[in-house]
Coordinates of C-alpha atoms (C1' of nucleotides) in Angstrom, one line a residue:
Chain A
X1 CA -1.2 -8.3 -22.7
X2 CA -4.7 -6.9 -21.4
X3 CA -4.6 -4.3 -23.7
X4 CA -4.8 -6.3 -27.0
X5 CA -7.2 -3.5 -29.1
X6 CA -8.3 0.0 -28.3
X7 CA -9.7 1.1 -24.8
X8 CA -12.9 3.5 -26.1
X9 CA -12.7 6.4 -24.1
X10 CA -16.1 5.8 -22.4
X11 CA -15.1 2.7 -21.3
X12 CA -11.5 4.4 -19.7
X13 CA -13.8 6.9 -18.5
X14 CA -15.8 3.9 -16.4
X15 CA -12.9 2.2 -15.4
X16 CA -11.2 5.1 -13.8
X17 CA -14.9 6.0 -12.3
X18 CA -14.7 2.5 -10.6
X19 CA -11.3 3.0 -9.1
X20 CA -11.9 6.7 -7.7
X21 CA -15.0 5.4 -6.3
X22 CA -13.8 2.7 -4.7
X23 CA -11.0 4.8 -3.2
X24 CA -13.0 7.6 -2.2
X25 CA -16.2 5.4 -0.6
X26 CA -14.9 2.1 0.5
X27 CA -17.1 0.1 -1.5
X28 CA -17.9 -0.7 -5.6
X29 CA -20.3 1.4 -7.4
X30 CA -23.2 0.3 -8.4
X31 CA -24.2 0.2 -12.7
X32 CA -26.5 3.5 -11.6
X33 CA -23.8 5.1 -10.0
X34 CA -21.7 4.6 -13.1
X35 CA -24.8 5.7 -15.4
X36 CA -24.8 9.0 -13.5
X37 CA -20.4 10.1 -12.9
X38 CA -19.9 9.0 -16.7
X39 CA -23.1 10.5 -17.9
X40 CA -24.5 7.1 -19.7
X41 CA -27.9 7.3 -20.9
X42 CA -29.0 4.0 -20.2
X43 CA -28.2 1.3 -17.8
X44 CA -27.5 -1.4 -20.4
X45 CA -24.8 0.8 -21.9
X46 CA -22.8 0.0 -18.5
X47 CA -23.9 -3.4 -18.2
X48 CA -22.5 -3.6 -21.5
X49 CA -19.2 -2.2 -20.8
X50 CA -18.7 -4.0 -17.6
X51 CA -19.3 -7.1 -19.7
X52 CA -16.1 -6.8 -21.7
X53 CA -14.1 -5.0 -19.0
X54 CA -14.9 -8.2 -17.2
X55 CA -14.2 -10.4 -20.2
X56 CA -10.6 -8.6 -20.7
X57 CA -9.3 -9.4 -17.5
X58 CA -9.6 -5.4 -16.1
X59 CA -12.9 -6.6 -13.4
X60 CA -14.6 -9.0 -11.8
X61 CA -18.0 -9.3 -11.6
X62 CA -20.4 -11.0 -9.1
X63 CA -23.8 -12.0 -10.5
X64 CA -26.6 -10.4 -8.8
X65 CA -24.6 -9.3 -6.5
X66 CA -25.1 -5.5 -5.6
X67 CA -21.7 -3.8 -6.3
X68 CA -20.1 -7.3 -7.1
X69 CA -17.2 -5.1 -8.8
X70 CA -14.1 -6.2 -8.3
X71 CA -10.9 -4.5 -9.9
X72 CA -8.2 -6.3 -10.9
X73 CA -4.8 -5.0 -11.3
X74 CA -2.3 -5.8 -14.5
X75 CA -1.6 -9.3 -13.0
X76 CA -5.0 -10.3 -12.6
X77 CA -5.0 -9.8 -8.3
X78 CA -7.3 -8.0 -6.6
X79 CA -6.9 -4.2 -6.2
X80 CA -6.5 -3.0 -2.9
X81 CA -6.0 -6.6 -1.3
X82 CA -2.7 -6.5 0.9
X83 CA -0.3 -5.7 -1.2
X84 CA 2.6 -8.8 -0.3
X85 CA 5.8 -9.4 -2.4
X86 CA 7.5 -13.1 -2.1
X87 CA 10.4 -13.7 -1.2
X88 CA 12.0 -16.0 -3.4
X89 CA 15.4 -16.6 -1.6
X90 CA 17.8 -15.7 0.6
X91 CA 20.8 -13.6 -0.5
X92 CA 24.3 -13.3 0.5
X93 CA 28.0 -13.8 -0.9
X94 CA 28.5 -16.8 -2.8
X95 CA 25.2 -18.0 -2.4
X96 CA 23.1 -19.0 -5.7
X97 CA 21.1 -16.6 -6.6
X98 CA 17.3 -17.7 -7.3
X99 CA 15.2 -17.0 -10.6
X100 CA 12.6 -14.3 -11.0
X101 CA 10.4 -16.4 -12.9
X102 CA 7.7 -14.0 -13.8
X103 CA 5.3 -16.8 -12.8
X104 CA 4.6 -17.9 -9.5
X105 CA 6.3 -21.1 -9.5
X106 CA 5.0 -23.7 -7.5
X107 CA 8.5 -24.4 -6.1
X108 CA 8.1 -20.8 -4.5
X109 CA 5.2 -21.6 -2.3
X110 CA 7.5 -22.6 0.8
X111 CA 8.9 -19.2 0.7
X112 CA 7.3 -16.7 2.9
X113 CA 6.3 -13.1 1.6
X114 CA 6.4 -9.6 3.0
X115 CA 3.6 -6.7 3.3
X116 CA 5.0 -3.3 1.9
X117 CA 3.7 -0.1 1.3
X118 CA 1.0 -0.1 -1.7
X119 CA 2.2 2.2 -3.9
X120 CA 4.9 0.0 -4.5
X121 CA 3.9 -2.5 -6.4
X122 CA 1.5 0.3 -8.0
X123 CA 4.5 2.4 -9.4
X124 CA 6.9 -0.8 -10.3
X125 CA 4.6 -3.5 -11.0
X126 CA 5.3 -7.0 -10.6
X127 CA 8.2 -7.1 -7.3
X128 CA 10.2 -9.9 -5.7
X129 CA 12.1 -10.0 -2.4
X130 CA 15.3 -11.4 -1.3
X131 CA 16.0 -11.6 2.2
X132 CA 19.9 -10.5 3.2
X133 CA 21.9 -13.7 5.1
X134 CA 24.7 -12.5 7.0
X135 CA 27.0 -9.3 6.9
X136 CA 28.1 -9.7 3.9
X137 CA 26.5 -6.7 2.3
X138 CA 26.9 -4.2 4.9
X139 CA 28.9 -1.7 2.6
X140 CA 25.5 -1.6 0.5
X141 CA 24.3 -0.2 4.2
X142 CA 22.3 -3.6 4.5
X143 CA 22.4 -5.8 7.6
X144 CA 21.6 -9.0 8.6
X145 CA 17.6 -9.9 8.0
X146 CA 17.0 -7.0 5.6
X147 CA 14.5 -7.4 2.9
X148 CA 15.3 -6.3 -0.2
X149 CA 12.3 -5.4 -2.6
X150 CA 13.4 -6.5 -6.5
X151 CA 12.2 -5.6 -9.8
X152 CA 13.3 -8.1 -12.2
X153 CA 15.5 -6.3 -14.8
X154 CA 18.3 -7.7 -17.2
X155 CA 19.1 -3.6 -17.8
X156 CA 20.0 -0.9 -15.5
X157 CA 20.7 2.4 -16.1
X158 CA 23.8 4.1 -14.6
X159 CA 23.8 4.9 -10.7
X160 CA 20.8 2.4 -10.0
X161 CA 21.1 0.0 -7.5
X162 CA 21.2 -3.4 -8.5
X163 CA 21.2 -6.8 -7.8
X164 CA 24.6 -8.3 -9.4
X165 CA 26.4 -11.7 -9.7
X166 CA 29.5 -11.7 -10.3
X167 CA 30.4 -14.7 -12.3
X168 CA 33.9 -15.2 -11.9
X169 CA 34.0 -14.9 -8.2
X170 CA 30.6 -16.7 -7.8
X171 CA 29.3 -13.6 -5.8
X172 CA 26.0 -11.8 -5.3
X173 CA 26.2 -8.2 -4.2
X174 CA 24.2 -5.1 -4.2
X175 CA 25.7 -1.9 -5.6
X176 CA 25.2 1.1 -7.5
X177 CA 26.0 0.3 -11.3
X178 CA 28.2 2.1 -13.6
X179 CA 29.1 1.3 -17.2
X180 CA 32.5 2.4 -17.8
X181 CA 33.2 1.4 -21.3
X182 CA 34.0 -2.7 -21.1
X183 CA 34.3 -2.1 -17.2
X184 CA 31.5 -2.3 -14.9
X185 CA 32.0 -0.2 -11.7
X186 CA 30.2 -1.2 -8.7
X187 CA 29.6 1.3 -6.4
X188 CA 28.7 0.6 -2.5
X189 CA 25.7 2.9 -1.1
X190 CA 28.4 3.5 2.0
X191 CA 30.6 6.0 0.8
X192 CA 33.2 5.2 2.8
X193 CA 34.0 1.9 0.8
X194 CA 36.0 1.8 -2.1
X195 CA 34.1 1.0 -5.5
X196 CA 35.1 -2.4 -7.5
X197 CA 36.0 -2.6 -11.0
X198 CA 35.4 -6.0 -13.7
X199 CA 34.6 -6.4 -17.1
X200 CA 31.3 -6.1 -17.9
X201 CA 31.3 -9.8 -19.1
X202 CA 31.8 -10.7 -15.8
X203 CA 28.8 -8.8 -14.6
X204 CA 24.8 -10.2 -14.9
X205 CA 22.3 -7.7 -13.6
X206 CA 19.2 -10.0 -12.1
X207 CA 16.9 -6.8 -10.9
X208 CA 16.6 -3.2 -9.9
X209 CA 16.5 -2.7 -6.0
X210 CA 13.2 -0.7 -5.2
X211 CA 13.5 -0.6 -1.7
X212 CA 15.1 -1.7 1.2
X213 CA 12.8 -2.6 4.6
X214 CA 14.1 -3.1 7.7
X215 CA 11.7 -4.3 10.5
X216 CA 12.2 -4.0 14.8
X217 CA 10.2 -5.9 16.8
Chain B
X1 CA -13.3 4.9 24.7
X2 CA -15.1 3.1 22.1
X3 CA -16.0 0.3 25.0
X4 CA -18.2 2.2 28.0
X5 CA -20.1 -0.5 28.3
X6 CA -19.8 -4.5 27.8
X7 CA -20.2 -5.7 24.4
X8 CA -22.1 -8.8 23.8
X9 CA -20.4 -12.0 22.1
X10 CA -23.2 -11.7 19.2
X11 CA -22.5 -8.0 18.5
X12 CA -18.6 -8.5 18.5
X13 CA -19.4 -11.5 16.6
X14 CA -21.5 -9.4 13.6
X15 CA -17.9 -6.6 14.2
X16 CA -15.7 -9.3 13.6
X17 CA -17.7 -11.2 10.6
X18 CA -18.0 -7.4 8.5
X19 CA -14.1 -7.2 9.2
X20 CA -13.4 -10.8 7.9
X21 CA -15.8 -10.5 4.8
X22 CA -14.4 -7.4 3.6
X23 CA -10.8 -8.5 3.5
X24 CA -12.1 -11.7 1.6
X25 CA -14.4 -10.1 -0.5
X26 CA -13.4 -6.5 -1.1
X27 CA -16.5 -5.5 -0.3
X28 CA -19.2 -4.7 2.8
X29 CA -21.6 -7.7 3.4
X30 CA -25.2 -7.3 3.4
X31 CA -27.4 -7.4 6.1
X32 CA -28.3 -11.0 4.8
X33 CA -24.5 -12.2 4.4
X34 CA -24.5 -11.3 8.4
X35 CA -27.8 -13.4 9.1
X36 CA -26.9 -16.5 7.6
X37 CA -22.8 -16.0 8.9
X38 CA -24.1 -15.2 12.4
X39 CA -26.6 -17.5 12.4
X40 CA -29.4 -14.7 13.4
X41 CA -32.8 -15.7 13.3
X42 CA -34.4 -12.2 11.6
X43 CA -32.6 -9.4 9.4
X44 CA -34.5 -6.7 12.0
X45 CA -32.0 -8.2 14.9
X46 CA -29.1 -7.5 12.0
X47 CA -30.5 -4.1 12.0
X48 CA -30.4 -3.4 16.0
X49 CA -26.9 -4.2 16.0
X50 CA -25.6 -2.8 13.2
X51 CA -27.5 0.9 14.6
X52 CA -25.4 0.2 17.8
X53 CA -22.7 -0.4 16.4
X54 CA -23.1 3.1 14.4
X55 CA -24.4 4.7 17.6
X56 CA -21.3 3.4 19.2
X57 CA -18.6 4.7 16.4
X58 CA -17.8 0.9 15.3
X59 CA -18.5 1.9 11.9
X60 CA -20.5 4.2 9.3
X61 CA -23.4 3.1 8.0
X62 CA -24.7 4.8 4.5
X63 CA -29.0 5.0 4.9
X64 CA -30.2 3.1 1.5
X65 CA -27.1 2.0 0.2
X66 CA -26.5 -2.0 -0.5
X67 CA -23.7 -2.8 1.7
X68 CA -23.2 0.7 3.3
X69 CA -21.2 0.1 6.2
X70 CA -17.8 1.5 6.6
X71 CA -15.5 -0.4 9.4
X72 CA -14.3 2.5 11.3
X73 CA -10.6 2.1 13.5
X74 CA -10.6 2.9 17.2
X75 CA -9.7 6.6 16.1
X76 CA -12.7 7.1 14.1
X77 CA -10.5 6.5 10.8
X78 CA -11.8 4.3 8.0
X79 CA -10.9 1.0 7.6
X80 CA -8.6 -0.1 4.5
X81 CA -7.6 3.4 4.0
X82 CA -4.2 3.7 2.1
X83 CA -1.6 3.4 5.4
X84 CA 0.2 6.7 5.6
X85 CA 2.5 8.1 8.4
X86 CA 3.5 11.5 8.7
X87 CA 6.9 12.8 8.5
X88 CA 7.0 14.9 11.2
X89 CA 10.6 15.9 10.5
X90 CA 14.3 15.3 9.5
X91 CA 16.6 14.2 11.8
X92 CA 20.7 14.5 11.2
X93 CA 23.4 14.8 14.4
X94 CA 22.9 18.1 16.3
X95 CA 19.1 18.8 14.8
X96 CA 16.6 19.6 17.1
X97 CA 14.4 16.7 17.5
X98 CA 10.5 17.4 16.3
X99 CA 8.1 16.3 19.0
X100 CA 5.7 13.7 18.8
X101 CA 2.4 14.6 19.7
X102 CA -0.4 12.3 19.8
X103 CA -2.7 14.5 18.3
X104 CA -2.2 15.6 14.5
X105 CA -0.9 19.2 15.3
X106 CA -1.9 21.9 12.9
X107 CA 2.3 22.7 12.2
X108 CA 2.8 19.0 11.2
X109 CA 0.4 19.5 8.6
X110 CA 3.2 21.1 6.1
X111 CA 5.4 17.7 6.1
X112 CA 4.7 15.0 3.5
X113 CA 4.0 11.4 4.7
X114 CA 4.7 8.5 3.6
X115 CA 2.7 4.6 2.5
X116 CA 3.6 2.3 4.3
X117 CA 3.0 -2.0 4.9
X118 CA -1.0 -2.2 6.5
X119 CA 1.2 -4.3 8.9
X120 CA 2.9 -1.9 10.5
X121 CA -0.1 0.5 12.2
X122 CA -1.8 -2.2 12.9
X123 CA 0.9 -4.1 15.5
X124 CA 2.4 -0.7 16.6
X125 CA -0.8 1.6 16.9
X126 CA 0.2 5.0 15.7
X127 CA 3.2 6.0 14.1
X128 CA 5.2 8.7 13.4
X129 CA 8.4 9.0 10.7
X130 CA 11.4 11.1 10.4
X131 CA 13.4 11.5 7.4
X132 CA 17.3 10.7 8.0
X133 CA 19.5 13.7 6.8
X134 CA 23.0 13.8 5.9
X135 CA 25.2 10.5 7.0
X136 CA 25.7 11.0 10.9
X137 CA 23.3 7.7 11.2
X138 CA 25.9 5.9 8.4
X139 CA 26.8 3.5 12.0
X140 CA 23.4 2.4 12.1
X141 CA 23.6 1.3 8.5
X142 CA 20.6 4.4 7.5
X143 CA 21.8 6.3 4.8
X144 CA 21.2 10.3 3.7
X145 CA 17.0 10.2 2.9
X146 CA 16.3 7.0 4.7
X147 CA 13.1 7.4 6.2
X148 CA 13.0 5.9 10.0
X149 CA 9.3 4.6 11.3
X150 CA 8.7 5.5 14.7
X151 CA 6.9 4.2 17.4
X152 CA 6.6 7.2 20.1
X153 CA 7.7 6.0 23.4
X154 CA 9.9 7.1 26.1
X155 CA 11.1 3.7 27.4
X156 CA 12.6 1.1 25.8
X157 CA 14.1 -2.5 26.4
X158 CA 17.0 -3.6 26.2
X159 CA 18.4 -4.2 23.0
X160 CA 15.4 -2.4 20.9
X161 CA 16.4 0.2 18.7
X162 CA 15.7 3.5 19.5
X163 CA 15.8 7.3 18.9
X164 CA 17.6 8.8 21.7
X165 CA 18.5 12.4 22.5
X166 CA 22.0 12.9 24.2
X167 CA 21.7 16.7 26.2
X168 CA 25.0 17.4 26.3
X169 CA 25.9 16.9 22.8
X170 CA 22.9 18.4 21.4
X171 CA 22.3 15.4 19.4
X172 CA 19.9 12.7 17.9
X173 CA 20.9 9.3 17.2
X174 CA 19.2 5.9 16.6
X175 CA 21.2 3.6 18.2
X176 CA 20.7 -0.2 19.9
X177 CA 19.8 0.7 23.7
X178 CA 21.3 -1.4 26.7
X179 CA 20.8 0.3 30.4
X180 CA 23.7 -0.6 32.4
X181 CA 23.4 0.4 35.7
X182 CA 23.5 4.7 36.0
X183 CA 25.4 4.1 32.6
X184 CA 23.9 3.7 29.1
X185 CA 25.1 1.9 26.2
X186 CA 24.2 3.1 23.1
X187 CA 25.7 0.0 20.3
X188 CA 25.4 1.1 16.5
X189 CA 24.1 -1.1 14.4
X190 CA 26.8 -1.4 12.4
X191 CA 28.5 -4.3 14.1
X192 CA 32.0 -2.6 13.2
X193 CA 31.5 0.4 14.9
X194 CA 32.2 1.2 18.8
X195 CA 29.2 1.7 20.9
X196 CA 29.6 4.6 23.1
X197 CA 28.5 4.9 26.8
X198 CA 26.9 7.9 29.0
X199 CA 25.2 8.8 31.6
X200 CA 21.5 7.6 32.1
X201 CA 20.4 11.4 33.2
X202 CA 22.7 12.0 29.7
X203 CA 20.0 9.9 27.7
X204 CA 16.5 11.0 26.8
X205 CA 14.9 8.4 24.5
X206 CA 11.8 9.7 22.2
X207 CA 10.8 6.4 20.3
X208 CA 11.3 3.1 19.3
X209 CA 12.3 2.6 15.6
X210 CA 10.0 0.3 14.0
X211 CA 11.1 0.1 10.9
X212 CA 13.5 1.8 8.3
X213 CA 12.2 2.1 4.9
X214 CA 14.8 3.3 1.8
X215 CA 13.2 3.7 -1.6
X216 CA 15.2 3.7 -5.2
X217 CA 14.0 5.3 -8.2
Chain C
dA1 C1' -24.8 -1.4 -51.0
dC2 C1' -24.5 -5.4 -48.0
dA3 C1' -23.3 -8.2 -44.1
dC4 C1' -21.2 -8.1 -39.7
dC5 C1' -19.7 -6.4 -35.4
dT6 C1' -19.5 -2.8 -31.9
dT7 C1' -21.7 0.5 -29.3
dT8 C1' -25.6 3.2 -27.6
dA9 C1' -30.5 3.6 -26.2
dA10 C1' -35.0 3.2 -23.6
dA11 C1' -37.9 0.6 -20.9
dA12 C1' -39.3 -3.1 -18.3
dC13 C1' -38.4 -7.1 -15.3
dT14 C1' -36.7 -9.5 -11.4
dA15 C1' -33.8 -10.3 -7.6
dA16 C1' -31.2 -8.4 -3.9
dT17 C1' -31.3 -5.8 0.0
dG18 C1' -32.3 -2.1 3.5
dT19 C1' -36.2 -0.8 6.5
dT20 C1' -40.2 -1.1 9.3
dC21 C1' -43.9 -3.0 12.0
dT22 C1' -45.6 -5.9 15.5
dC23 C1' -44.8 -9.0 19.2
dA24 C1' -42.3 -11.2 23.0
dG25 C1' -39.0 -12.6 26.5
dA26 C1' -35.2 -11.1 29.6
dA27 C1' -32.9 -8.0 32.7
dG28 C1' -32.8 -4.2 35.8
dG29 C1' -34.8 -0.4 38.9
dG30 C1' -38.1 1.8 41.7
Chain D
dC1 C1' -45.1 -5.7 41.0
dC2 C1' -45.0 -2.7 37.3
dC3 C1' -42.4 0.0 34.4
dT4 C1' -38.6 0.8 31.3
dT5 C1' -34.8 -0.7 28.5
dC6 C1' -32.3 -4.0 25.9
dT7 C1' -32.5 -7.8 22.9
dG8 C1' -34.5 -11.2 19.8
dA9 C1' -38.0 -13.0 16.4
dG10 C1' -41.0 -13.2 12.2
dA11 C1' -43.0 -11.2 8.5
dA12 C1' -44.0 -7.8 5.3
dC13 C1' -42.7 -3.6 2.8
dA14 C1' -40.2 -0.4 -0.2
dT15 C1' -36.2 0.8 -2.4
dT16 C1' -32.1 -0.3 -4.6
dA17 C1' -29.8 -2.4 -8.1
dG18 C1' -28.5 -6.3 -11.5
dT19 C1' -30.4 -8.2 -15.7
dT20 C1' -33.0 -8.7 -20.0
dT21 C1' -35.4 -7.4 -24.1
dT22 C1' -35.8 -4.9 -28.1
dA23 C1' -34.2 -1.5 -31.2
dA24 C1' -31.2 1.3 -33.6
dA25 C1' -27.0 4.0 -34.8
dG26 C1' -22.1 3.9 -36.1
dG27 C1' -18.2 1.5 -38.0
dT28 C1' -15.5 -1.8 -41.1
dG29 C1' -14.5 -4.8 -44.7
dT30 C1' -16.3 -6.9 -49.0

DNA sequence: ACACCTTTAAAACTAATGTTCTCAGAAGGG
DNA sequence: CCCTTCTGAGAACATTAGTTTTAAAGGTGT
């Protein structure tokens, strides 16, 4: 998507510049600072640079705004803004489950959303939430009110935890998936509980869980 | 601490407007942005509270630099940092229980820590985590490698969930806390499960649990 | 080779922005 | 009452930092 041609190195070299800086200071550089860490021999070089890194979706830039830099993650948001996840539905047996769209759908505004932990989004990219109704998942060691953090994924590989509906018995659940030939066995996190066996016709895997968050208070 | 004195409305004003424009902007306003949003007659009165505020250990300011001032937290701690907790130890059935210190001790330096939601430090103050071993906390739905956010705390109210020591057994447990009388229930989580009951003197509590966090992948 | 686009360069220009200087009123203490 | 300290005001100053201008080197395709 954002990376339609080539990244020249100098210009990787500036973009990663920007985002150690920002990290290690608390603020943007400024096109000098830039000049000097990436060893530029000229200021208009930079300018340049940040010209098309802001064109291409990777910055924004303020005009004439002293360090109006703004990085902008894969989706376009604000780096180091409070990293939320929505959450898109409610989740439980039998209910309907809701669609990741991978836009934010207008129909989704009336849901609320959920901080978590930055690194999150950073290592898995674009996350959705369900939040758990009722007991019904308590062999997946998941109560009542839990949030469960979502990527969207069509695939799994074996022993990942997953979001599955089970077609036949109309029936969301979270379990550990393993391929078994044409069999799909779903595992519960609670090793006390017995797995469950179906075909794997029967079985449509809507995301990967990422993380489970519980809150108190 | 931070407050010996009084602090006048303007200068908590200025305080609160740099906090506000930095989560909106992403970056420190200039001494102008805080004129005009204070509605200060002079950029030199700017100045005087901004070097009070420094004085005073509100924030950092960087001599020169457009936009140099760093929010500082009430322990001294930059603003916007990444939100980390430490984990200041496992915690299975029978393990001696770490202690929580409110000063970062030189031993606890050896444990990893972990990211967590910006919400959570900044409701609950300063946290600590434990990371669940084994499945003697399987009742309280917290499965082997769970990691357990703590608030430290020796009281509790009824109903929160807590980390308790029980002296007799030699354990640690996160159970659901209810004082009754000279007895003390301790419910599990898991709705399923039978609570048990002791003596109060039985019953130390360290924390509060805040927050259980499991991660996938 | 040529045209064309990307990238680099050097220097100057202008706006943005931190800092300082001077002055003044208000509040508190001896 | 005078003195000191804190706070506010207005203007000017000096540096920082974004922007522009002009030029040229390096590719790429024709």
């Amino acid at each position: 998507m954002t990376l339609n041609k080539k990244m020249p190195a100098r210009r990787q070299r500036i973009l990663d510049f920007i985002q150690t800086f920002i990290e290690d200071n608390g603020l943007p550089p400024t096109v000098r600072d830039i000049q000097k860490a990436c060893e530029i021999s000229s200021t208009s070089v930079v300018d340049y640079n940040l010209r098309i890194l802001d064109r291409d979706g990777f910055l924004n830039r303020r005009p004439d705004v002293a360090r109006g830099i703004e990085l902008l993650d894969d989706a376009g948001q604000p780096v180091g803004a409070v990293p939320r996840v929505q959450i898109v539905g409610r989740i439980a047996a039998g209910s309907p489950l809701p669609v990741f769209s991978a836009e934010g759908n207008a129909a989704s505004q009336e849901f609320e959303s959920i901080e978590v932990a930055p690194d999150l989004p950073k290592r898995h990219g674009r996350l959705f939430a369900l939040e758990v109704q009722g007991q019904s998942m308590i062999d997946a060691l998941i109560d009542d009110g839990d949030v469960v953090v979502i990527k969207p994924s069509h695939l799994a590989e074996p022993g990942e935890m997953v979001v599955a509906w089970l077609k036949d018995e109309e029936e969301a659940t979270l379990k550990k998936f393993y391929p078994e030939g044409d069999q799909v066995r779903l595992q519960p996190a609670n090793s006390s509980m017995d797995p469950i066996r179906c075909s794997a016709g029967n079985v449509e895997i809507r995301g990967k869980v990422v993380s489970v968050i519980r809150k108190f208070g």
